[in-house]
Amino acid sequence: QQQVKQSPQSLIVQKGGISIINCAYENTAFDYFPWYQQFPGKGPALLIAIRPDVSEKKEGRFTISFNKSAKQFSLHIMDSQPGDSATYFCAASLNSGNTPLVFGKGTRLSVIA
Amino acid sequence: EAQVTQNPRYLITVTGKKLTVTCSQNMNHEYMSWYRQDPGLGLRQIYYSMNVEVTDKGDVPEGYKVSRKEKRNFPLILESPSPNQTSLYFCASGDRGWNTEAFFGQGTRLTVV
């Protein structure tokens, strides 16, 4: 019920390509879905987040697509750059906000020139 | 500067020797949490706190203790560390619940030999 399943575990994308990372959840009470970006030696940092009242949110080259009926959401990185190489975590939290974020297991993205 | 500060950043210790990892935030956040990060397992929550003197177990609390005597501090205590507690630890804090941005510390890499 509390799990968030993330795929793929690792991803290699050519510079300029589109990186796509997918997450699925079971608990329909989740109503906040953030993505965190982590560079080596650093703590995770919020990248972009979405709530279920919209199907898509875009910030620059980063887009979250949300499919409420399928209980899935995904991160798309357009025009991927070597500087995007990092580990990405999807997460979810319950509508009360009182239960801390449940994280996926992470995707290690490598963008190669 | 808004930040979550963990100390130490690196620690090597021996089995059974009690240790404390400190965490302090300067954002007046009510919510704080500890996670451990292991390869292939993502971020797993150890303990969290919704306010002073209020703490709850996360997914992997065995072998850990926490306390929240002041709003800004949330130390993680390992009474008798074991090698399976070798990991990368992150403290995080959040404002008004976990359905807003969580701020992470830089991490503490702990090795128990």
PDB file of C-alpha atoms in Angstrom:
ATOM      1  CA  GLN A   1       0.000   0.000   0.000  1.00  0.00           C
ATOM      2  CA  GLN A   2       2.810   2.363   0.841  1.00  0.00           C
ATOM      3  CA  GLN A   3       5.115   1.375  -1.990  1.00  0.00           C
ATOM      4  CA  VAL A   4       6.165   3.444  -4.927  1.00  0.00           C
ATOM      5  CA  LYS A   5       7.709   1.359  -7.707  1.00  0.00           C
ATOM      6  CA  GLN A   6      10.223   3.101  -9.931  1.00  0.00           C
ATOM      7  CA  SER A   7      11.757   2.030 -13.216  1.00  0.00           C
ATOM      8  CA  PRO A   8      14.218   1.713 -14.782  1.00  0.00           C
ATOM      9  CA  GLN A   9      16.943   1.280 -12.207  1.00  0.00           C
ATOM     10  CA  SER A  10      19.468   2.855 -14.561  1.00  0.00           C
ATOM     11  CA  LEU A  11      19.227   4.748 -17.818  1.00  0.00           C
ATOM     12  CA  ILE A  12      21.734   5.877 -20.407  1.00  0.00           C
ATOM     13  CA  VAL A  13      20.631   8.591 -22.810  1.00  0.00           C
ATOM     14  CA  GLN A  14      22.429  10.427 -25.567  1.00  0.00           C
ATOM     15  CA  LYS A  15      22.887  14.155 -25.189  1.00  0.00           C
ATOM     16  CA  GLY A  16      19.870  15.891 -26.660  1.00  0.00           C
ATOM     17  CA  GLY A  17      17.625  12.879 -26.202  1.00  0.00           C
ATOM     18  CA  ILE A  18      14.587  12.402 -23.961  1.00  0.00           C
ATOM     19  CA  SER A  19      14.974  10.685 -20.607  1.00  0.00           C
ATOM     20  CA  ILE A  20      11.859   8.992 -19.239  1.00  0.00           C
ATOM     21  CA  ILE A  21      11.524   7.576 -15.745  1.00  0.00           C
ATOM     22  CA  ASN A  22       8.338   5.896 -14.584  1.00  0.00           C
ATOM     23  CA  CYS A  23       6.710   5.370 -11.209  1.00  0.00           C
ATOM     24  CA  ALA A  24       3.635   3.455 -10.097  1.00  0.00           C
ATOM     25  CA  TYR A  25       1.803   3.515  -6.793  1.00  0.00           C
ATOM     26  CA  GLU A  26      -0.971   1.564  -5.116  1.00  0.00           C
ATOM     27  CA  ASN A  27      -2.352   3.833  -2.421  1.00  0.00           C
ATOM     28  CA  THR A  28      -5.048   6.055  -3.906  1.00  0.00           C
ATOM     29  CA  ALA A  29      -4.799   8.339  -0.868  1.00  0.00           C
ATOM     30  CA  PHE A  30      -1.470   9.664  -2.151  1.00  0.00           C
ATOM     31  CA  ASP A  31      -2.002  13.164  -3.414  1.00  0.00           C
ATOM     32  CA  TYR A  32       1.426  14.722  -3.753  1.00  0.00           C
ATOM     33  CA  PHE A  33       4.018  13.380  -6.166  1.00  0.00           C
ATOM     34  CA  PRO A  34       7.427  15.017  -6.180  1.00  0.00           C
ATOM     35  CA  TRP A  35      10.608  14.130  -7.993  1.00  0.00           C
ATOM     36  CA  TYR A  36      13.943  14.568  -6.300  1.00  0.00           C
ATOM     37  CA  GLN A  37      17.330  14.879  -7.980  1.00  0.00           C
ATOM     38  CA  GLN A  38      20.506  13.752  -6.263  1.00  0.00           C
ATOM     39  CA  PHE A  39      24.048  14.448  -7.420  1.00  0.00           C
ATOM     40  CA  PRO A  40      26.937  12.377  -6.057  1.00  0.00           C
ATOM     41  CA  GLY A  41      27.954  13.480  -2.580  1.00  0.00           C
ATOM     42  CA  LYS A  42      24.837  15.587  -2.112  1.00  0.00           C
ATOM     43  CA  GLY A  43      21.468  15.151  -0.516  1.00  0.00           C
ATOM     44  CA  PRO A  44      18.365  14.865  -2.699  1.00  0.00           C
ATOM     45  CA  ALA A  45      16.785  18.150  -3.770  1.00  0.00           C
ATOM     46  CA  LEU A  46      13.272  18.804  -5.012  1.00  0.00           C
ATOM     47  CA  LEU A  47      13.135  19.013  -8.791  1.00  0.00           C
ATOM     48  CA  ILE A  48       9.446  19.234  -9.644  1.00  0.00           C
ATOM     49  CA  ALA A  49       6.172  18.079  -8.095  1.00  0.00           C
ATOM     50  CA  ILE A  50       2.579  17.503  -9.124  1.00  0.00           C
ATOM     51  CA  ARG A  51      -0.798  17.060  -7.470  1.00  0.00           C
ATOM     52  CA  PRO A  52      -3.534  14.802  -8.911  1.00  0.00           C
ATOM     53  CA  ASP A  53      -5.764  17.653 -10.067  1.00  0.00           C
ATOM     54  CA  VAL A  54      -3.598  18.142 -13.163  1.00  0.00           C
ATOM     55  CA  SER A  55      -2.315  15.622 -15.695  1.00  0.00           C
ATOM     56  CA  GLU A  56       0.902  17.380 -16.568  1.00  0.00           C
ATOM     57  CA  LYS A  57       3.302  19.922 -15.149  1.00  0.00           C
ATOM     58  CA  LYS A  58       6.220  21.418 -16.995  1.00  0.00           C
ATOM     59  CA  GLU A  59       9.176  23.365 -15.666  1.00  0.00           C
ATOM     60  CA  GLY A  60      11.773  24.116 -18.270  1.00  0.00           C
ATOM     61  CA  ARG A  61      13.041  20.848 -19.733  1.00  0.00           C
ATOM     62  CA  PHE A  62      11.406  18.789 -16.999  1.00  0.00           C
ATOM     63  CA  THR A  63       7.830  17.511 -17.266  1.00  0.00           C
ATOM     64  CA  ILE A  64       5.761  15.315 -14.970  1.00  0.00           C
ATOM     65  CA  SER A  65       2.966  13.346 -16.597  1.00  0.00           C
ATOM     66  CA  PHE A  66       0.335  11.989 -14.259  1.00  0.00           C
ATOM     67  CA  ASN A  67      -2.215   9.260 -14.978  1.00  0.00           C
ATOM     68  CA  LYS A  68      -4.574   9.006 -12.044  1.00  0.00           C
ATOM     69  CA  SER A  69      -6.606   6.071 -13.365  1.00  0.00           C
ATOM     70  CA  ALA A  70      -3.478   4.014 -13.987  1.00  0.00           C
ATOM     71  CA  LYS A  71      -1.866   5.196 -10.748  1.00  0.00           C
ATOM     72  CA  GLN A  72       1.286   6.103 -12.602  1.00  0.00           C
ATOM     73  CA  PHE A  73       3.401   9.175 -13.055  1.00  0.00           C
ATOM     74  CA  SER A  74       6.546   9.815 -14.992  1.00  0.00           C
ATOM     75  CA  LEU A  75       9.365  12.299 -15.378  1.00  0.00           C
ATOM     76  CA  HIS A  76      10.421  13.397 -18.835  1.00  0.00           C
ATOM     77  CA  ILE A  77      13.661  15.268 -19.346  1.00  0.00           C
ATOM     78  CA  MET A  78      13.747  16.887 -22.758  1.00  0.00           C
ATOM     79  CA  ASP A  79      17.019  17.725 -24.514  1.00  0.00           C
ATOM     80  CA  SER A  80      18.938  15.784 -21.861  1.00  0.00           C
ATOM     81  CA  GLN A  81      22.339  17.218 -20.972  1.00  0.00           C
ATOM     82  CA  PRO A  82      25.417  15.695 -19.308  1.00  0.00           C
ATOM     83  CA  GLY A  83      24.703  17.968 -16.323  1.00  0.00           C
ATOM     84  CA  ASP A  84      21.432  16.074 -15.835  1.00  0.00           C
ATOM     85  CA  SER A  85      23.409  12.957 -14.944  1.00  0.00           C
ATOM     86  CA  ALA A  86      22.223  12.149 -11.426  1.00  0.00           C
ATOM     87  CA  THR A  87      20.009   9.802  -9.469  1.00  0.00           C
ATOM     88  CA  TYR A  88      16.310  10.605  -9.644  1.00  0.00           C
ATOM     89  CA  PHE A  89      13.781   9.570  -7.038  1.00  0.00           C
ATOM     90  CA  CYS A  90      10.038   9.689  -7.367  1.00  0.00           C
ATOM     91  CA  ALA A  91       8.045   9.979  -4.170  1.00  0.00           C
ATOM     92  CA  ALA A  92       4.535  10.244  -2.842  1.00  0.00           C
ATOM     93  CA  SER A  93       2.821  11.424   0.286  1.00  0.00           C
ATOM     94  CA  LEU A  94      -0.625  11.117   1.801  1.00  0.00           C
ATOM     95  CA  ASN A  95      -3.182  13.893   1.737  1.00  0.00           C
ATOM     96  CA  SER A  96      -2.767  14.616   5.429  1.00  0.00           C
ATOM     97  CA  GLY A  97       0.851  15.522   4.911  1.00  0.00           C
ATOM     98  CA  ASN A  98       1.598  13.933   8.253  1.00  0.00           C
ATOM     99  CA  THR A  99       3.255  10.815   6.924  1.00  0.00           C
ATOM    100  CA  PRO A 100       6.694  11.447   5.442  1.00  0.00           C
ATOM    101  CA  LEU A 101       7.436  10.900   1.807  1.00  0.00           C
ATOM    102  CA  VAL A 102       7.572   7.367   0.439  1.00  0.00           C
ATOM    103  CA  PHE A 103      10.379   7.112  -2.084  1.00  0.00           C
ATOM    104  CA  GLY A 104      10.947   4.931  -5.097  1.00  0.00           C
ATOM    105  CA  LYS A 105      14.266   3.104  -5.282  1.00  0.00           C
ATOM    106  CA  GLY A 106      15.827   5.607  -7.644  1.00  0.00           C
ATOM    107  CA  THR A 107      17.033   5.758 -11.239  1.00  0.00           C
ATOM    108  CA  ARG A 108      20.615   6.484 -12.058  1.00  0.00           C
ATOM    109  CA  LEU A 109      20.653   8.587 -15.229  1.00  0.00           C
ATOM    110  CA  SER A 110      23.766   8.973 -17.329  1.00  0.00           C
ATOM    111  CA  VAL A 111      23.662  11.395 -20.238  1.00  0.00           C
ATOM    112  CA  ILE A 112      26.502  10.777 -22.642  1.00  0.00           C
ATOM    113  CA  ALA A 113      27.830  13.127 -25.286  1.00  0.00           C
TER     114      ALA A 113
ATOM    115  CA  GLU B   1      21.024  30.427   4.246  1.00  0.00           C
ATOM    116  CA  ALA B   2      18.268  27.860   4.734  1.00  0.00           C
ATOM    117  CA  GLN B   3      19.832  24.504   5.403  1.00  0.00           C
ATOM    118  CA  VAL B   4      19.830  21.170   7.133  1.00  0.00           C
ATOM    119  CA  THR B   5      23.186  20.436   8.740  1.00  0.00           C
ATOM    120  CA  GLN B   6      24.368  16.955   9.611  1.00  0.00           C
ATOM    121  CA  ASN B   7      27.462  16.032  11.549  1.00  0.00           C
ATOM    122  CA  PRO B   8      29.707  14.248  11.087  1.00  0.00           C
ATOM    123  CA  ARG B   9      29.861  13.850   7.305  1.00  0.00           C
ATOM    124  CA  TYR B  10      31.964  10.705   7.563  1.00  0.00           C
ATOM    125  CA  LEU B  11      32.328   8.280  10.433  1.00  0.00           C
ATOM    126  CA  ILE B  12      34.080   4.950  10.845  1.00  0.00           C
ATOM    127  CA  THR B  13      33.359   3.133  14.074  1.00  0.00           C
ATOM    128  CA  VAL B  14      33.544  -0.299  15.624  1.00  0.00           C
ATOM    129  CA  THR B  15      30.708  -2.663  16.391  1.00  0.00           C
ATOM    130  CA  GLY B  16      28.966  -1.865  19.651  1.00  0.00           C
ATOM    131  CA  LYS B  17      30.350   1.627  20.223  1.00  0.00           C
ATOM    132  CA  LYS B  18      27.478   4.050  20.752  1.00  0.00           C
ATOM    133  CA  LEU B  19      27.337   6.985  18.389  1.00  0.00           C
ATOM    134  CA  THR B  20      25.155   9.985  17.631  1.00  0.00           C
ATOM    135  CA  VAL B  21      24.653  11.727  14.314  1.00  0.00           C
ATOM    136  CA  THR B  22      23.391  15.241  14.777  1.00  0.00           C
ATOM    137  CA  CYS B  23      20.904  17.061  12.554  1.00  0.00           C
ATOM    138  CA  SER B  24      19.946  20.697  12.814  1.00  0.00           C
ATOM    139  CA  GLN B  25      17.706  22.864  10.625  1.00  0.00           C
ATOM    140  CA  ASN B  26      17.386  26.643  10.627  1.00  0.00           C
ATOM    141  CA  MET B  27      14.039  26.918   8.829  1.00  0.00           C
ATOM    142  CA  ASN B  28      11.763  26.513  11.834  1.00  0.00           C
ATOM    143  CA  HIS B  29      10.310  23.357  10.286  1.00  0.00           C
ATOM    144  CA  GLU B  30       8.041  21.204  12.377  1.00  0.00           C
ATOM    145  CA  TYR B  31       8.646  18.017  10.423  1.00  0.00           C
ATOM    146  CA  MET B  32      11.961  16.158  10.492  1.00  0.00           C
ATOM    147  CA  SER B  33      12.963  12.699   9.386  1.00  0.00           C
ATOM    148  CA  TRP B  34      15.901  10.339   9.044  1.00  0.00           C
ATOM    149  CA  TYR B  35      16.517   8.160   6.004  1.00  0.00           C
ATOM    150  CA  ARG B  36      19.169   5.661   5.103  1.00  0.00           C
ATOM    151  CA  GLN B  37      20.251   5.169   1.523  1.00  0.00           C
ATOM    152  CA  ASP B  38      21.628   1.852   0.332  1.00  0.00           C
ATOM    153  CA  PRO B  39      22.439   0.784  -3.250  1.00  0.00           C
ATOM    154  CA  GLY B  40      19.392  -0.665  -4.977  1.00  0.00           C
ATOM    155  CA  LEU B  41      17.125   0.089  -2.014  1.00  0.00           C
ATOM    156  CA  GLY B  42      16.654   3.819  -2.414  1.00  0.00           C
ATOM    157  CA  LEU B  43      15.772   5.983   0.573  1.00  0.00           C
ATOM    158  CA  ARG B  44      14.240   4.156   3.485  1.00  0.00           C
ATOM    159  CA  GLN B  45      12.765   6.037   6.375  1.00  0.00           C
ATOM    160  CA  ILE B  46      14.101   5.286   9.846  1.00  0.00           C
ATOM    161  CA  TYR B  47      12.204   7.651  12.154  1.00  0.00           C
ATOM    162  CA  TYR B  48      10.294  10.856  11.759  1.00  0.00           C
ATOM    163  CA  SER B  49       8.988  13.626  13.975  1.00  0.00           C
ATOM    164  CA  MET B  50       6.019  15.916  13.469  1.00  0.00           C
ATOM    165  CA  ASN B  51       6.888  18.224  16.337  1.00  0.00           C
ATOM    166  CA  VAL B  52       8.854  18.582  19.544  1.00  0.00           C
ATOM    167  CA  GLU B  53       8.548  15.455  21.711  1.00  0.00           C
ATOM    168  CA  VAL B  54       6.609  13.650  18.944  1.00  0.00           C
ATOM    169  CA  THR B  55       8.438  10.855  17.136  1.00  0.00           C
ATOM    170  CA  ASP B  56       7.305   7.825  15.139  1.00  0.00           C
ATOM    171  CA  LYS B  57       8.922   4.777  13.617  1.00  0.00           C
ATOM    172  CA  GLY B  58       9.495   4.624   9.903  1.00  0.00           C
ATOM    173  CA  ASP B  59      10.127   1.552   7.799  1.00  0.00           C
ATOM    174  CA  VAL B  60      13.467   0.476   9.273  1.00  0.00           C
ATOM    175  CA  PRO B  61      13.674   1.674  12.902  1.00  0.00           C
ATOM    176  CA  GLU B  62      15.410  -1.350  14.437  1.00  0.00           C
ATOM    177  CA  GLY B  63      18.731  -0.474  16.019  1.00  0.00           C
ATOM    178  CA  TYR B  64      18.102   3.275  16.020  1.00  0.00           C
ATOM    179  CA  LYS B  65      16.796   5.843  18.470  1.00  0.00           C
ATOM    180  CA  VAL B  66      15.863   9.465  18.034  1.00  0.00           C
ATOM    181  CA  SER B  67      14.844  12.378  20.213  1.00  0.00           C
ATOM    182  CA  ARG B  68      13.218  15.732  19.493  1.00  0.00           C
ATOM    183  CA  LYS B  69      13.735  17.967  22.480  1.00  0.00           C
ATOM    184  CA  GLU B  70      14.040  21.128  20.437  1.00  0.00           C
ATOM    185  CA  LYS B  71      12.391  22.087  17.171  1.00  0.00           C
ATOM    186  CA  ARG B  72      15.643  22.594  15.299  1.00  0.00           C
ATOM    187  CA  ASN B  73      17.479  19.400  16.333  1.00  0.00           C
ATOM    188  CA  PHE B  74      16.755  15.771  15.592  1.00  0.00           C
ATOM    189  CA  PRO B  75      19.710  13.526  16.514  1.00  0.00           C
ATOM    190  CA  LEU B  76      19.978   9.905  15.399  1.00  0.00           C
ATOM    191  CA  ILE B  77      21.405   7.549  18.001  1.00  0.00           C
ATOM    192  CA  LEU B  78      22.897   4.123  17.386  1.00  0.00           C
ATOM    193  CA  GLU B  79      23.209   2.514  20.823  1.00  0.00           C
ATOM    194  CA  SER B  80      25.128  -0.550  19.623  1.00  0.00           C
ATOM    195  CA  PRO B  81      26.041  -0.189  15.948  1.00  0.00           C
ATOM    196  CA  SER B  82      26.402  -3.281  13.817  1.00  0.00           C
ATOM    197  CA  PRO B  83      27.960  -3.744  10.352  1.00  0.00           C
ATOM    198  CA  ASN B  84      24.507  -3.900   8.727  1.00  0.00           C
ATOM    199  CA  GLN B  85      24.036  -0.280   9.735  1.00  0.00           C
ATOM    200  CA  THR B  86      26.832   0.752   7.410  1.00  0.00           C
ATOM    201  CA  SER B  87      25.025   3.164   5.116  1.00  0.00           C
ATOM    202  CA  LEU B  88      24.561   6.721   3.917  1.00  0.00           C
ATOM    203  CA  TYR B  89      22.225   8.608   6.236  1.00  0.00           C
ATOM    204  CA  PHE B  90      20.157  11.670   5.420  1.00  0.00           C
ATOM    205  CA  CYS B  91      18.247  13.981   7.666  1.00  0.00           C
ATOM    206  CA  ALA B  92      15.366  15.938   6.149  1.00  0.00           C
ATOM    207  CA  SER B  93      13.000  18.636   7.316  1.00  0.00           C
ATOM    208  CA  GLY B  94       9.747  19.988   5.961  1.00  0.00           C
ATOM    209  CA  ASP B  95       7.255  22.739   6.637  1.00  0.00           C
ATOM    210  CA  ARG B  96       3.517  22.236   7.130  1.00  0.00           C
ATOM    211  CA  GLY B  97       3.585  18.552   6.396  1.00  0.00           C
ATOM    212  CA  TRP B  98       5.391  16.337   3.935  1.00  0.00           C
ATOM    213  CA  ASN B  99       3.290  17.360   0.972  1.00  0.00           C
ATOM    214  CA  THR B 100       5.528  20.313   0.413  1.00  0.00           C
ATOM    215  CA  GLU B 101       9.256  20.457  -0.235  1.00  0.00           C
ATOM    216  CA  ALA B 102      11.524  18.368   1.978  1.00  0.00           C
ATOM    217  CA  PHE B 103      15.001  19.761   2.537  1.00  0.00           C
ATOM    218  CA  PHE B 104      17.814  17.260   2.918  1.00  0.00           C
ATOM    219  CA  GLY B 105      21.134  17.480   4.659  1.00  0.00           C
ATOM    220  CA  GLN B 106      24.405  16.606   2.941  1.00  0.00           C
ATOM    221  CA  GLY B 107      24.448  13.101   4.304  1.00  0.00           C
ATOM    222  CA  THR B 108      26.544  11.128   6.781  1.00  0.00           C
ATOM    223  CA  ARG B 109      28.465   8.147   5.487  1.00  0.00           C
ATOM    224  CA  LEU B 110      28.751   5.655   8.325  1.00  0.00           C
ATOM    225  CA  THR B 111      30.954   2.582   8.272  1.00  0.00           C
ATOM    226  CA  VAL B 112      30.710   0.056  11.113  1.00  0.00           C
ATOM    227  CA  VAL B 113      33.540  -2.475  11.244  1.00  0.00           C
TER     228      VAL B 113
END
